[in-house]
């Protein structure tokens, strides 16, 4: 029982990171109807920046975290301003491929700039634990869940109650109508990328917490988060969060129990498991659990 | 092949496109005699990648279905070829086509799921193919050799084997030369097939599904069947390319067939020119040939790690940077890829000596793809 509770808790903590990644995807999808394939590289960028600000410049963790997040957000904004702005109105395929290009460029630049070796994320918690009901919970996992929940709630409030949130929601609902009533599309897209950069950095730093490390290859985590966004429905922020937590828990429990209880499934099943869950869900609900089915017109 | 003239040479003079095709084929046949061993093996990789990309182009460029699962079908081809060739001692005349057929069958299975999905959703589900495929390959050790990998056979039939080369009188072709010509013939057959497909009913159905799926369905195009066909054709070519790729490397591991390989193929078709017959080959020259060029010249290029320099940008990173940037530049400036660029340059040259009648042609109708 104790092991199960611990596995579940780790699952929730990974799920929180997935939820943040999924939120990053959803924000951009709602603003411009595309999937940002560079979300993983933004996440690695944020984590590497924060980590090296701490190790090379001796900044305190929270300050480094803030600067790292600001720089990652700036990178997202720069890509929107320098590249994507010129692709407005082009087919979705083109824009998605542009983000794939950014992913390729960023991955190579991070590799060359920071080096491929794993390093500490520089957080102050390390491997310290807190005892709750006799369970030894990692502080970093507690903070991951807390931060993710705070950010998700903050995003919800931002989305519901601010002018920018309203602009984003109306762009998501109908881009042309939004432009017609004078919503500045460029600024909406820009702020979507800023938000995506922010949550990417937060996700990256927490993902690199004990027992994990930070290296350019942590960008791969987005491929585990893809099932989360698809599962939840890509245009739904609630869906992103629910999907993230489901996939995190499924993955962690499979990694923990499948080798003993379902050994015939072989090694590395936990990598394939989220995708299998996703495909089953999609066969039943092609637009995910919370996604909206687009109406089609000729 | 009904679209080819009865006498192959009859219409050449009047059709510059056909003349240049003949030139390319002649250069292609003579090329192995000019280049050294390093470039010959690079050319084999280029041709094999072009064959795989040709398949992806049928699916993405001609039918409009985004797939990031191409690495899966390449992997299926490689393992099928390896298992039949090494474990069952079959001839290459059997295992190369069989690799295509097995991949094609799995393509048909994947298509049944893909049918329910559209656009980006499809792209992400095909990522699942890569991960699920890698998981199967890691665990099905009889066929794959597990995560440690497996060897593949050198193509051969009876006593003839690529390993001994081919000697016809004074003309001798090395092992890599034989790989080159095999890949060359397979690619040529593939391109002829795709060319004819483009002019057939099925090809036009594909274009209709790509351009406007709902309208195509309303007009009576069987969307499900068209997509399934595209998936099958695409994965057959990937399977054959995968078997050739694995055999040329002689050893493959599940880790090689990762998402990055799929992405590389997507970059090949986009940079080459989506839906254009020559796109996959030109794209493969860029994406596969360029790293080989940089690798070879690293010592003499600034900023790169290589030769006596131990600091600098590693060559693999430099090439990734380069084709990431190329992908972005092409998408923004020339979405029709290298083929589109070639058309542009061609029309610039032609305009200089064009007759008034030719200038009246609407360019978009004369351009392929």
XYZ file of C-alpha atoms in Angstrom:
667
model
C 0.000 0.000 0.000
C 2.812 2.325 0.963
C 4.640 1.608 -2.297
C 1.441 2.171 -4.214
C 0.888 5.542 -2.534
C 4.463 6.565 -3.334
C 4.133 5.468 -6.962
C 0.869 7.351 -7.225
C 2.500 10.464 -5.793
C 5.436 10.290 -8.239
C 2.880 9.745 -10.977
C 1.017 12.884 -9.921
C 4.261 14.844 -9.855
C 5.204 13.701 -13.373
C 1.610 14.307 -14.374
C 1.961 17.880 -13.102
C 4.926 18.407 -15.431
C 2.966 16.861 -18.309
C 0.039 19.115 -17.481
C 2.332 22.155 -17.713
C 3.734 20.955 -21.036
C 0.236 20.247 -22.262
C -0.823 23.728 -21.160
C 2.009 25.147 -23.271
C 0.715 23.234 -26.285
C -2.874 24.218 -25.675
C -2.119 27.927 -25.291
C -0.453 27.998 -28.700
C -3.025 25.734 -30.280
C -5.855 27.958 -29.131
C -4.156 31.065 -30.442
C -3.042 29.772 -33.808
C -4.504 26.281 -34.404
C -1.138 24.574 -34.594
C 0.866 22.135 -32.521
C 4.175 23.584 -31.440
C 6.743 20.854 -31.964
C 9.412 23.023 -30.374
C 7.743 23.031 -26.947
C 10.188 20.363 -25.735
C 13.199 22.373 -26.838
C 11.842 25.503 -25.140
C 11.531 23.396 -22.003
C 15.135 22.214 -22.290
C 16.251 25.778 -22.987
C 14.577 27.027 -19.805
C 15.997 24.266 -17.645
C 19.518 24.637 -19.062
C 19.495 28.434 -18.716
C 18.313 28.239 -15.110
C 20.801 25.522 -14.260
C 23.765 27.349 -15.765
C 22.782 30.693 -14.198
C 23.032 28.920 -10.850
C 26.180 26.916 -11.463
C 28.161 29.419 -13.515
C 27.025 32.737 -12.060
C 26.120 31.676 -8.539
C 22.644 33.225 -8.633
C 20.129 32.100 -5.996
C 17.631 29.524 -7.282
C 14.491 31.649 -7.421
C 16.251 34.554 -9.122
C 17.851 32.249 -11.677
C 14.468 30.612 -12.208
C 12.852 33.993 -12.876
C 15.553 35.084 -15.307
C 15.496 31.684 -17.006
C 11.728 31.853 -17.420
C 11.948 35.404 -18.768
C 14.605 34.423 -21.296
C 12.659 31.351 -22.420
C 9.561 33.467 -22.841
C 11.667 35.922 -24.837
C 12.858 33.081 -27.084
C 9.277 32.048 -27.749
C 8.314 35.631 -28.471
C 11.309 36.077 -30.776
C 10.325 33.023 -32.829
C 6.802 34.362 -33.165
C 8.029 37.822 -34.191
C 10.897 36.823 -36.440
C 9.449 33.765 -38.158
C 5.831 32.860 -37.529
C 4.560 36.378 -38.140
C 5.410 35.908 -41.802
C 3.458 32.678 -41.989
C 0.060 33.994 -40.871
C -2.562 32.713 -43.292
C -0.358 29.925 -44.637
C -1.596 26.323 -44.364
C -1.396 24.706 -40.919
C 1.061 22.206 -42.302
C 3.547 24.980 -43.101
C 3.306 26.493 -39.637
C 3.685 23.133 -37.909
C 6.734 22.406 -40.048
C 8.149 25.803 -39.047
C 7.951 24.806 -35.395
C 9.606 21.510 -36.319
C 12.376 23.569 -37.924
C 12.703 25.623 -34.740
C 12.881 22.384 -32.752
C 15.711 21.098 -34.948
C 17.636 24.371 -34.734
C 17.145 24.776 -30.982
C 18.061 21.149 -30.229
C 21.322 21.490 -32.144
C 22.072 24.904 -30.628
C 21.448 23.636 -27.084
C 23.665 20.636 -27.729
C 26.471 22.799 -29.088
C 26.001 25.629 -26.599
C 25.425 23.840 -23.300
C 26.941 20.418 -24.014
C 25.004 17.160 -23.984
C 26.084 16.030 -20.495
C 23.533 15.734 -17.658
C 23.721 18.266 -14.806
C 21.786 19.278 -11.706
C 18.762 21.510 -12.132
C 20.184 23.583 -9.264
C 17.103 23.472 -7.042
C 17.581 23.888 -3.276
C 15.694 20.698 -2.342
C 17.965 18.021 -3.776
C 16.900 14.627 -2.469
C 15.400 15.897 0.806
C 12.066 14.435 1.849
C 9.070 15.438 3.922
C 7.186 12.864 6.038
C 3.431 12.880 5.561
C 1.319 10.079 7.091
C 4.446 7.983 7.344
C 5.269 8.445 3.667
C 8.598 9.946 2.665
C 7.709 12.383 -0.117
C 10.385 14.185 -2.113
C 10.232 17.930 -1.529
C 10.859 18.610 -5.195
C 7.821 16.534 -6.154
C 5.680 18.355 -3.612
C 6.818 21.678 -5.059
C 6.240 20.446 -8.606
C 2.611 19.692 -7.854
C 2.084 22.915 -5.890
C 3.652 25.110 -8.562
C 1.790 23.385 -11.364
C -1.560 23.754 -9.596
C -0.871 27.426 -8.820
C 0.115 28.119 -12.427
C -2.878 26.269 -13.828
C -5.253 28.170 -11.560
C -3.514 31.440 -12.419
C -3.863 30.686 -16.110
C -7.533 29.953 -15.667
C -8.083 33.242 -13.884
C -6.044 35.087 -16.524
C -8.023 33.434 -19.264
C -11.402 34.131 -17.693
C -10.991 37.560 -16.166
C -8.462 39.656 -18.079
C -8.638 41.542 -21.325
C -5.846 39.432 -22.804
C -7.562 36.237 -21.761
C -10.714 37.396 -23.491
C -8.731 38.310 -26.621
C -7.169 34.855 -26.618
C -10.480 33.101 -26.153
C -12.100 35.018 -28.964
C -9.154 34.336 -31.284
C -9.473 30.661 -30.441
C -13.186 30.720 -31.159
C -13.021 32.530 -34.495
C -9.842 34.178 -35.728
C -11.423 36.148 -38.550
C -14.203 37.531 -36.398
C -11.663 38.453 -33.734
C -9.584 40.391 -36.248
C -12.728 42.041 -37.577
C -13.626 43.482 -34.179
C -10.124 44.845 -33.760
C -8.334 42.294 -31.636
C -4.599 42.649 -32.326
C -3.791 39.186 -33.666
C -0.059 39.719 -33.526
C -0.144 40.632 -29.856
C -2.379 37.673 -29.046
C 0.002 35.295 -30.833
C 2.962 36.986 -29.155
C 1.511 36.611 -25.680
C 0.602 32.982 -26.393
C 4.258 32.281 -27.168
C 5.385 34.183 -24.082
C 3.060 32.084 -21.917
C 4.211 28.905 -23.647
C 7.838 29.840 -22.943
C 7.063 30.539 -19.279
C 5.321 27.235 -18.611
C 7.996 25.421 -20.617
C 10.725 26.788 -18.356
C 8.808 25.897 -15.190
C 8.122 22.398 -16.511
C 11.762 21.927 -17.485
C 13.210 23.021 -14.160
C 10.868 20.784 -12.171
C 11.332 17.891 -14.556
C 15.073 18.104 -13.878
C 14.563 17.718 -10.116
C 15.841 14.719 -8.143
C 16.204 11.885 -9.204
C 16.349 13.314 -12.735
C 18.932 15.612 -14.269
C 18.945 18.377 -16.856
C 20.416 17.904 -20.345
C 19.366 18.959 -23.853
C 17.722 15.557 -24.309
C 15.020 16.285 -21.706
C 13.153 17.806 -24.631
C 12.121 14.221 -25.434
C 9.614 14.442 -22.601
C 7.213 16.235 -24.909
C 6.773 13.013 -26.823
C 5.347 11.521 -23.656
C 3.193 14.588 -23.199
C 1.675 14.295 -26.676
C -0.657 11.508 -25.557
C -1.704 13.797 -22.703
C -2.852 16.623 -24.956
C -4.522 14.304 -27.410
C -6.200 12.385 -24.617
C -7.589 15.543 -23.062
C -8.517 17.208 -26.332
C -6.078 19.661 -27.740
C -8.184 22.801 -27.554
C -9.270 22.342 -23.971
C -7.155 23.598 -21.068
C -9.116 21.436 -18.633
C -8.443 18.520 -20.940
C -4.730 19.301 -20.997
C -4.556 19.170 -17.210
C -6.668 16.039 -16.812
C -4.825 14.323 -19.673
C -1.472 15.257 -18.172
C -2.282 13.788 -14.787
C -3.814 10.628 -16.292
C -0.804 9.952 -18.497
C 1.655 10.699 -15.678
C -0.059 8.272 -13.316
C -0.500 5.589 -16.002
C 3.157 5.838 -16.937
C 4.452 5.775 -13.384
C 2.242 2.872 -12.338
C 3.198 0.874 -15.444
C 6.874 1.545 -14.790
C 6.398 0.445 -11.182
C 4.182 -2.615 -11.504
C 4.301 -3.982 -15.042
C 7.781 -5.589 -14.676
C 6.513 -7.692 -11.709
C 2.865 -8.279 -12.532
C 2.866 -8.338 -16.325
C 6.403 -9.360 -17.151
C 5.300 -10.819 -20.489
C 4.926 -7.265 -21.775
C 8.715 -7.013 -21.691
C 10.983 -4.088 -20.976
C 10.314 -0.412 -21.683
C 6.567 -0.945 -21.788
C 6.046 2.269 -19.823
C 7.214 4.247 -22.881
C 4.609 2.687 -25.157
C 1.797 2.580 -22.547
C 0.682 6.245 -22.846
C 0.407 5.896 -26.614
C -1.611 2.704 -26.307
C -3.993 4.436 -23.875
C -4.195 7.371 -26.283
C -4.988 5.232 -29.329
C -7.729 3.376 -27.462
C -9.297 6.671 -26.342
C -9.066 8.120 -29.839
C -10.797 5.118 -31.354
C -13.769 5.862 -29.131
C -13.575 9.667 -29.025
C -11.576 11.014 -31.996
C -11.315 14.518 -30.504
C -10.231 13.483 -27.020
C -12.088 13.531 -23.736
C -12.766 17.282 -23.585
C -11.994 18.410 -27.132
C -14.618 20.040 -29.286
C -15.547 18.486 -32.579
C -15.070 21.125 -35.268
C -18.007 21.764 -37.550
C -17.094 21.436 -41.202
C -18.319 23.485 -44.090
C -17.626 23.251 -47.747
C 3.348 2.884 -68.295
C 0.855 3.975 -70.887
C 1.967 7.582 -70.584
C 5.361 6.761 -72.083
C 5.659 7.124 -75.862
C 5.941 3.917 -77.931
C 9.371 4.777 -79.200
C 11.230 6.037 -76.174
C 13.343 8.463 -78.173
C 10.657 9.798 -80.529
C 9.424 12.693 -78.444
C 12.647 13.673 -76.697
C 13.496 16.720 -78.751
C 10.128 18.293 -78.213
C 10.030 17.470 -74.501
C 12.961 19.024 -72.663
C 11.749 17.433 -69.411
C 12.177 13.982 -70.895
C 15.572 14.859 -72.318
C 16.808 15.958 -68.925
C 15.435 12.751 -67.408
C 17.511 10.718 -69.841
C 20.569 12.842 -68.961
C 19.999 12.302 -65.237
C 19.700 8.550 -65.776
C 22.932 8.470 -67.810
C 24.779 10.500 -65.174
C 23.312 8.247 -62.514
C 24.628 5.145 -64.263
C 28.101 6.589 -64.765
C 28.431 8.220 -61.344
C 29.927 5.222 -59.455
C 32.891 5.261 -61.849
C 33.768 8.869 -60.976
C 33.417 9.030 -57.219
C 35.591 7.525 -54.500
C 34.448 4.957 -51.927
C 33.324 7.579 -49.378
C 31.043 9.344 -51.836
C 29.790 6.090 -53.324
C 28.524 4.919 -49.931
C 27.049 8.385 -49.306
C 25.246 8.116 -52.658
C 23.802 4.746 -51.630
C 22.404 6.356 -48.467
C 21.019 9.225 -50.563
C 19.229 6.903 -52.995
C 17.837 4.690 -50.234
C 16.593 7.747 -48.322
C 15.072 9.069 -51.561
C 13.151 5.815 -51.992
C 11.821 6.013 -48.431
C 10.989 9.696 -48.859
C 9.208 8.972 -52.142
C 6.849 6.808 -50.108
C 6.323 9.505 -47.502
C 5.648 11.998 -50.277
C 2.804 9.840 -51.631
C 1.223 10.023 -48.187
C 2.056 13.609 -47.187
C 2.754 15.496 -50.391
C 0.129 13.869 -52.591
C -2.576 12.816 -50.135
C -2.034 15.469 -47.473
C -1.759 13.105 -44.506
C 0.861 14.205 -41.984
C 2.860 11.225 -40.780
C 5.652 11.135 -38.235
C 5.582 7.340 -38.213
C 7.735 6.700 -41.248
C 10.610 5.378 -39.113
C 8.308 2.584 -37.977
C 7.818 1.280 -41.511
C 11.523 1.595 -42.266
C 12.155 -0.461 -39.148
C 9.626 -3.114 -40.153
C 11.361 -3.401 -43.523
C 14.804 -3.671 -41.971
C 13.789 -6.382 -39.504
C 11.757 -8.358 -42.032
C 14.680 -8.277 -44.446
C 17.127 -9.225 -41.723
C 15.044 -12.089 -40.380
C 14.302 -13.611 -43.786
C 17.811 -13.080 -45.108
C 19.845 -14.206 -42.102
C 17.649 -16.518 -39.991
C 15.770 -18.179 -42.858
C 18.594 -17.904 -45.452
C 16.261 -16.593 -48.142
C 17.538 -15.003 -51.339
C 17.534 -11.214 -51.671
C 15.056 -11.628 -54.529
C 12.659 -12.759 -51.834
C 13.552 -10.689 -48.773
C 13.661 -7.287 -50.425
C 10.098 -7.522 -51.842
C 8.924 -9.307 -48.684
C 10.147 -6.389 -46.567
C 7.932 -4.112 -48.646
C 4.932 -6.419 -48.421
C 5.095 -6.877 -44.640
C 5.486 -3.117 -44.142
C 2.590 -2.576 -46.550
C 0.347 -4.930 -44.579
C 1.154 -3.093 -41.363
C 0.507 0.153 -43.223
C -2.984 -1.126 -44.029
C -3.531 -1.931 -40.343
C -2.289 1.513 -39.293
C -4.570 3.085 -41.889
C -7.677 1.661 -40.217
C -6.891 3.716 -37.104
C -5.641 6.695 -39.055
C -8.918 6.806 -40.968
C -10.723 8.233 -37.973
C -8.249 11.056 -37.529
C -7.284 14.142 -39.397
C -4.390 16.541 -39.709
C -2.376 17.095 -36.574
C -4.153 14.368 -34.631
C -2.961 11.907 -37.232
C 0.565 13.277 -36.956
C 0.625 12.617 -33.239
C -0.913 9.165 -33.421
C 1.743 8.194 -35.953
C 4.342 9.221 -33.335
C 2.734 6.468 -31.266
C 3.617 3.998 -34.035
C 7.285 4.824 -33.558
C 7.215 4.285 -29.791
C 5.037 1.178 -29.880
C 7.210 -0.203 -32.692
C 10.393 0.397 -30.715
C 8.866 -1.338 -27.726
C 7.921 -4.380 -29.830
C 11.360 -4.416 -31.452
C 13.116 -4.278 -28.092
C 11.173 -7.253 -26.800
C 10.619 -9.502 -29.819
C 14.187 -10.740 -29.654
C 13.812 -13.671 -32.093
C 13.309 -11.214 -34.909
C 15.031 -8.054 -33.710
C 17.856 -9.295 -31.517
C 16.518 -7.026 -28.768
C 17.911 -3.612 -27.941
C 21.406 -4.874 -28.809
C 20.408 -5.032 -32.472
C 20.760 -7.608 -35.208
C 22.778 -8.196 -38.364
C 21.342 -8.138 -41.861
C 22.392 -10.192 -44.858
C 24.348 -8.880 -47.804
C 22.020 -9.290 -50.802
C 22.667 -12.396 -52.828
C 20.974 -15.214 -54.696
C 22.384 -18.751 -54.775
C 26.147 -18.473 -55.239
C 25.989 -14.829 -56.318
C 26.539 -12.342 -53.513
C 27.033 -8.559 -53.441
C 30.013 -9.184 -51.172
C 32.107 -10.557 -54.069
C 31.289 -7.699 -56.410
C 30.426 -8.273 -60.065
C 33.011 -8.872 -62.782
C 31.964 -8.640 -66.427
C 35.104 -8.935 -68.515
C 37.233 -5.886 -67.795
C 34.378 -4.111 -66.018
C 34.160 -4.767 -62.311
C 31.643 -3.358 -59.876
C 32.370 -3.351 -56.151
C 29.973 -4.375 -53.398
C 28.987 -0.751 -52.778
C 28.566 -0.299 -56.516
C 26.066 -3.153 -56.572
C 24.174 -1.590 -53.659
C 24.175 1.667 -55.600
C 22.719 0.148 -58.770
C 20.117 -1.820 -56.826
C 18.988 1.311 -55.012
C 19.109 3.199 -58.315
C 16.844 0.693 -60.073
C 14.435 0.480 -57.134
C 14.207 4.273 -56.970
C 13.714 4.550 -60.728
C 10.905 1.977 -60.595
C 9.385 3.799 -57.627
C 9.520 7.156 -59.399
C 7.971 5.727 -62.563
C 5.205 4.242 -60.462
C 4.576 7.500 -58.587
C 4.685 9.475 -61.846
C 2.010 7.268 -63.350
C 0.064 7.210 -60.115
C -0.117 11.005 -60.270
C -1.813 10.793 -63.671
C -4.208 8.044 -62.691
C -7.655 8.104 -61.148
C -6.209 7.055 -57.789
C -3.650 9.869 -57.911
C -6.310 12.458 -58.690
C -8.417 11.103 -55.831
C -5.410 11.571 -53.591
C -4.967 15.167 -54.709
C -8.671 15.797 -54.106
C -8.444 14.396 -50.579
C -5.363 16.517 -49.931
C -6.833 19.744 -51.265
C -10.283 19.472 -49.755
C -11.290 16.271 -48.104
C -14.924 17.090 -47.498
C -15.492 18.318 -51.043
C -13.818 15.189 -52.388
C -16.130 13.006 -50.301
C -19.171 14.941 -51.517
C -18.066 14.450 -55.118
C -17.949 10.704 -54.597
C -14.278 10.077 -53.909
C -13.928 7.133 -51.553
C -11.850 8.957 -48.951
C -11.219 5.935 -46.748
C -10.014 3.810 -49.618
C -7.831 6.581 -51.025
C -6.133 7.162 -47.675
C -5.622 3.431 -47.169
C -4.038 3.141 -50.612
C -1.712 6.035 -49.815
C -0.732 4.440 -46.517
C -0.039 1.093 -48.167
C 1.991 2.514 -51.066
C 3.922 4.704 -48.654
C 4.772 1.898 -46.267
C 5.726 -0.552 -49.026
C 8.342 1.913 -50.253
C 9.485 2.572 -46.692
C 9.778 -1.171 -46.083
C 11.943 -1.738 -49.146
C 14.059 1.303 -48.291
C 14.399 0.095 -44.702
C 15.607 -3.334 -45.807
C 18.163 -1.780 -48.153
C 19.258 0.693 -45.492
C 19.685 -2.017 -42.870
C 21.485 -4.341 -45.244
C 23.879 -1.607 -46.322
C 24.614 -0.757 -42.682
C 24.707 -4.554 -42.038
C 23.562 -3.969 -38.441
C 20.509 -2.226 -36.965
C 19.153 -1.514 -33.475
C 15.637 -0.417 -32.465
C 17.126 2.865 -31.206
C 18.059 3.879 -34.753
C 14.453 4.017 -35.870
C 13.436 6.850 -33.600
C 11.289 9.889 -34.070
C 14.282 11.896 -35.303
C 14.528 9.580 -38.304
C 10.863 10.233 -39.069
C 11.450 13.964 -38.751
C 14.428 13.702 -41.070
C 12.207 12.124 -43.715
C 9.634 14.880 -43.277
C 12.410 17.430 -43.772
C 13.524 15.579 -46.918
C 10.100 15.785 -48.546
C 9.463 19.394 -47.504
C 12.879 20.716 -48.527
C 12.767 18.690 -51.752
C 9.291 19.833 -52.694
C 6.011 18.309 -51.564
C 4.135 16.323 -54.164
C 6.835 16.812 -56.794
C 8.290 13.761 -58.499
C 11.917 14.831 -58.102
C 11.399 16.328 -54.644
C 12.363 13.270 -52.553
C 15.590 12.703 -54.489
C 16.660 16.360 -54.337
C 15.687 16.569 -50.678
C 17.650 13.414 -49.888
C 20.711 14.865 -51.586
C 20.446 17.807 -49.233
C 19.540 16.147 -45.981
C 21.752 13.055 -46.364
C 24.467 14.435 -48.615
C 25.072 17.665 -46.714
C 26.161 16.050 -43.409
C 28.483 13.781 -45.397
C 29.971 16.815 -47.110
C 30.455 18.683 -43.840
C 31.913 15.589 -42.197
C 34.416 15.297 -44.991
C 35.354 18.959 -45.005
C 35.117 19.613 -41.255
C 38.866 20.093 -40.872
C 38.980 22.873 -43.440
C 35.826 24.722 -42.372
C 35.805 27.372 -39.638
C 33.844 26.910 -36.369
C 33.534 23.162 -36.802
C 35.027 20.478 -34.638
C 37.279 18.223 -36.697
C 40.809 17.598 -37.906
C 43.224 19.096 -35.395
C 40.548 21.266 -33.754
C 38.935 19.690 -30.722
C 36.766 22.667 -29.848
C 34.027 24.044 -32.033
C 30.566 22.953 -33.055
C 30.241 19.182 -33.474
C 29.472 18.336 -37.113
C 26.169 16.609 -36.305
C 24.955 19.746 -34.517
C 26.120 21.946 -37.376
C 24.195 19.887 -39.916
C 21.076 19.849 -37.732
C 21.322 23.617 -37.377
C 21.768 23.956 -41.094
C 18.801 21.928 -42.166
C 16.614 23.314 -39.428
C 17.338 26.760 -40.817
C 16.905 25.506 -44.379
C 13.527 24.039 -43.484
C 12.391 27.390 -42.067
C 13.774 29.385 -45.000
C 12.229 27.089 -47.599
C 8.830 27.130 -45.901
C 8.784 30.917 -45.783
C 10.425 31.745 -49.103
C 9.797 28.777 -51.408
C 7.224 26.344 -50.011
C 7.547 24.201 -53.113
C 11.053 23.270 -52.069
C 14.115 22.737 -54.219
C 11.901 21.664 -57.102
C 10.061 24.979 -56.895
C 13.352 26.824 -56.762
C 14.524 24.972 -59.859
C 11.300 25.925 -61.647
C 11.838 29.541 -60.699
C 15.399 29.560 -61.982
C 14.272 27.673 -65.081
C 11.571 30.183 -65.881
C 13.978 33.075 -65.330
C 16.347 31.566 -67.878
C 13.551 30.764 -70.297
C 11.971 34.201 -70.038
C 15.105 35.741 -71.468
C 14.618 33.921 -74.767
C 10.901 33.315 -74.640
C 8.634 33.883 -77.598
C 5.536 36.022 -76.958
C 3.333 32.940 -77.223
C 5.170 31.187 -74.419
C 4.873 34.207 -72.163
C 1.110 33.952 -72.384
C 1.090 30.631 -70.543
C -0.287 30.835 -67.029
C 2.639 29.712 -64.910
C 0.631 27.916 -62.269
C -0.869 25.596 -64.848
C 2.457 24.677 -66.327
C 4.188 23.938 -63.129
C 4.221 20.487 -61.710
C 3.143 19.909 -58.101
